[in-house]
PDB file of C-alpha atoms in Angstrom:
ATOM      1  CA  UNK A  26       0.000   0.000   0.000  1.00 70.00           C
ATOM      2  CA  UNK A  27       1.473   3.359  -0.969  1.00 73.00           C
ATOM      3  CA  UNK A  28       0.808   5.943   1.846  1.00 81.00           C
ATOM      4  CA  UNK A  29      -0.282   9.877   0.920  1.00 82.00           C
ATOM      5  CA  UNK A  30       2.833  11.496   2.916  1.00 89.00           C
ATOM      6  CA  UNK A  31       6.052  10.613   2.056  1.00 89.00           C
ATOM      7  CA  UNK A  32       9.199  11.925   0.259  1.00 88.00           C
ATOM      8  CA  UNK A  33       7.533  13.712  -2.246  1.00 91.00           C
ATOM      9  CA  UNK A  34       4.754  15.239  -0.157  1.00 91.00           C
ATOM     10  CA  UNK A  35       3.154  18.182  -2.166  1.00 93.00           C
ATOM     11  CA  UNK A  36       6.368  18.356  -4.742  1.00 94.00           C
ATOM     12  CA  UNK A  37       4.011  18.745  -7.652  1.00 93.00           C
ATOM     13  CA  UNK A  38       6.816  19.834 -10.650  1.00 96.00           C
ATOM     14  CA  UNK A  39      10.056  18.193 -11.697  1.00 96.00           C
ATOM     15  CA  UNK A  40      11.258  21.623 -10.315  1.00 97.00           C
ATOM     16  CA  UNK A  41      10.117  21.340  -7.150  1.00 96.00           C
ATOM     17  CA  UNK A  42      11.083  18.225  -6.722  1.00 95.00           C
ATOM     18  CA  UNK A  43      14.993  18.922  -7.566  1.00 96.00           C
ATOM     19  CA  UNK A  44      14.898  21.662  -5.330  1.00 96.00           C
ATOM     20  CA  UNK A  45      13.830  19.822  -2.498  1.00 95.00           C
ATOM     21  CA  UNK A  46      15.755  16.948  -2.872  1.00 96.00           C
ATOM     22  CA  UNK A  47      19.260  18.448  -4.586  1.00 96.00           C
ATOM     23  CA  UNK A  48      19.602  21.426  -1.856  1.00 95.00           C
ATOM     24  CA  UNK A  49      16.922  22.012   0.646  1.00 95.00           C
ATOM     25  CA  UNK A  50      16.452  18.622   2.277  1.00 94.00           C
ATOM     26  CA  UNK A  51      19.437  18.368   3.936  1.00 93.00           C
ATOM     27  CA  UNK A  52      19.226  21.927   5.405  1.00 95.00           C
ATOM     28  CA  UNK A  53      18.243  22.882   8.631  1.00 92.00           C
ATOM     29  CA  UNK A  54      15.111  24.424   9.348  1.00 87.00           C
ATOM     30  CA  UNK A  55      15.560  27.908  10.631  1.00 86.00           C
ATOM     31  CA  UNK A  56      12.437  29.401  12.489  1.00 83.00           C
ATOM     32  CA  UNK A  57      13.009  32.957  12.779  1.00 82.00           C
ATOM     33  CA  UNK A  58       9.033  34.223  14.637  1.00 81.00           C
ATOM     34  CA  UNK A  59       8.569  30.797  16.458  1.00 78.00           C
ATOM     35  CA  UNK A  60       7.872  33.333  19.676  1.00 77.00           C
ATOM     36  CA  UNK A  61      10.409  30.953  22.513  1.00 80.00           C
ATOM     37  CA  UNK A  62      12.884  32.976  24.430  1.00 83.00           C
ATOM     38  CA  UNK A  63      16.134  32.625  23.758  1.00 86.00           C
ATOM     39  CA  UNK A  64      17.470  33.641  27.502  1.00 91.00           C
ATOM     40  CA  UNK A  65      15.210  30.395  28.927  1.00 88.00           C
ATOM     41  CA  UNK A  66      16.891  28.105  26.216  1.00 88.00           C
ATOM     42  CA  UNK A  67      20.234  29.507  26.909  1.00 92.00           C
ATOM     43  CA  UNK A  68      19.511  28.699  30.575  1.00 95.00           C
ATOM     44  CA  UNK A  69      17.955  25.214  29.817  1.00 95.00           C
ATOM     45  CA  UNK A  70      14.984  26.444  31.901  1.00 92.00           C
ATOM     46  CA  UNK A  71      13.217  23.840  33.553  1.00 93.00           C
ATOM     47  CA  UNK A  72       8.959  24.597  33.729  1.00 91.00           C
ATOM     48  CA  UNK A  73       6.868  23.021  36.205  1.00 94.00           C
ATOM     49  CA  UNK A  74       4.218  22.169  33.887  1.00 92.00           C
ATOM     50  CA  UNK A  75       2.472  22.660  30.512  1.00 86.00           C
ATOM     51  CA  UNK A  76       1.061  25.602  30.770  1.00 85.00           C
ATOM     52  CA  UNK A  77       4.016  27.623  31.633  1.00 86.00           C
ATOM     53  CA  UNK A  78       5.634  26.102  28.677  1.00 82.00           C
ATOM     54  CA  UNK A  79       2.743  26.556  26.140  1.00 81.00           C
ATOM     55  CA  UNK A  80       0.514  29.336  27.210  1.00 81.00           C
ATOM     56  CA  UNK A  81       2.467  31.553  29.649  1.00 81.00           C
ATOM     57  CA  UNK A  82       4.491  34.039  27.674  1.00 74.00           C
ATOM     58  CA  UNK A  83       2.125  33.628  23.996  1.00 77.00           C
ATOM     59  CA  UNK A  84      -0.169  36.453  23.713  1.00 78.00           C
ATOM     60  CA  UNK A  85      -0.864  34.945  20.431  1.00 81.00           C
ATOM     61  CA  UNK A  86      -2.260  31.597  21.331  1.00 81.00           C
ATOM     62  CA  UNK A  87      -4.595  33.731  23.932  1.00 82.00           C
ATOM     63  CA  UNK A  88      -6.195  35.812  20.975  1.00 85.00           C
ATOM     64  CA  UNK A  89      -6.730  32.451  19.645  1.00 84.00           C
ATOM     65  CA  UNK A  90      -8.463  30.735  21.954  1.00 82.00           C
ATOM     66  CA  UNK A  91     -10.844  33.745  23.042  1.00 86.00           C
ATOM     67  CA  UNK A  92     -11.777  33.732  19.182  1.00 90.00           C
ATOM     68  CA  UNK A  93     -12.518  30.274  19.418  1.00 89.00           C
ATOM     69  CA  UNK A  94     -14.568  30.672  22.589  1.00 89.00           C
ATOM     70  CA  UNK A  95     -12.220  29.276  25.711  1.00 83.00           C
TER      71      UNK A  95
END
């Protein structure tokens, strides 16, 4: 059985394809607004439980949920 995700995931052109898999596969992944603080991962700060690790510092992910009702 073939599955639906795999290598070639949404390459849909003999271009995209070769670009994926001739320079950018290999490459890290560099999130430059992924919102974590780079003085608590310098420190290897330890939370104390998931909501101080997901929700604390995101204003973001607040706005969300009051849009979606929570």
């Amino acid at each position: 059985m073939k599955t639906m995700i795999n290598d070639n995931f949404l390459l849909e052109s003999d271009t995209g394809y070769d670009l994926y898999h001739n320079y950018a596969k290999h490459m890290p992944i560099v999130d430059y607004h992924n919102h974590l603080v780079p003085e608590e991962i310098l420190e290897d700060k330890k939370f104390n439980n998931l909501y101080e690790i997901w929700l604390s510092g995101d204003h973001y992910k607040w706005r969300a949920m009051r849009a979606n009702g929570i």
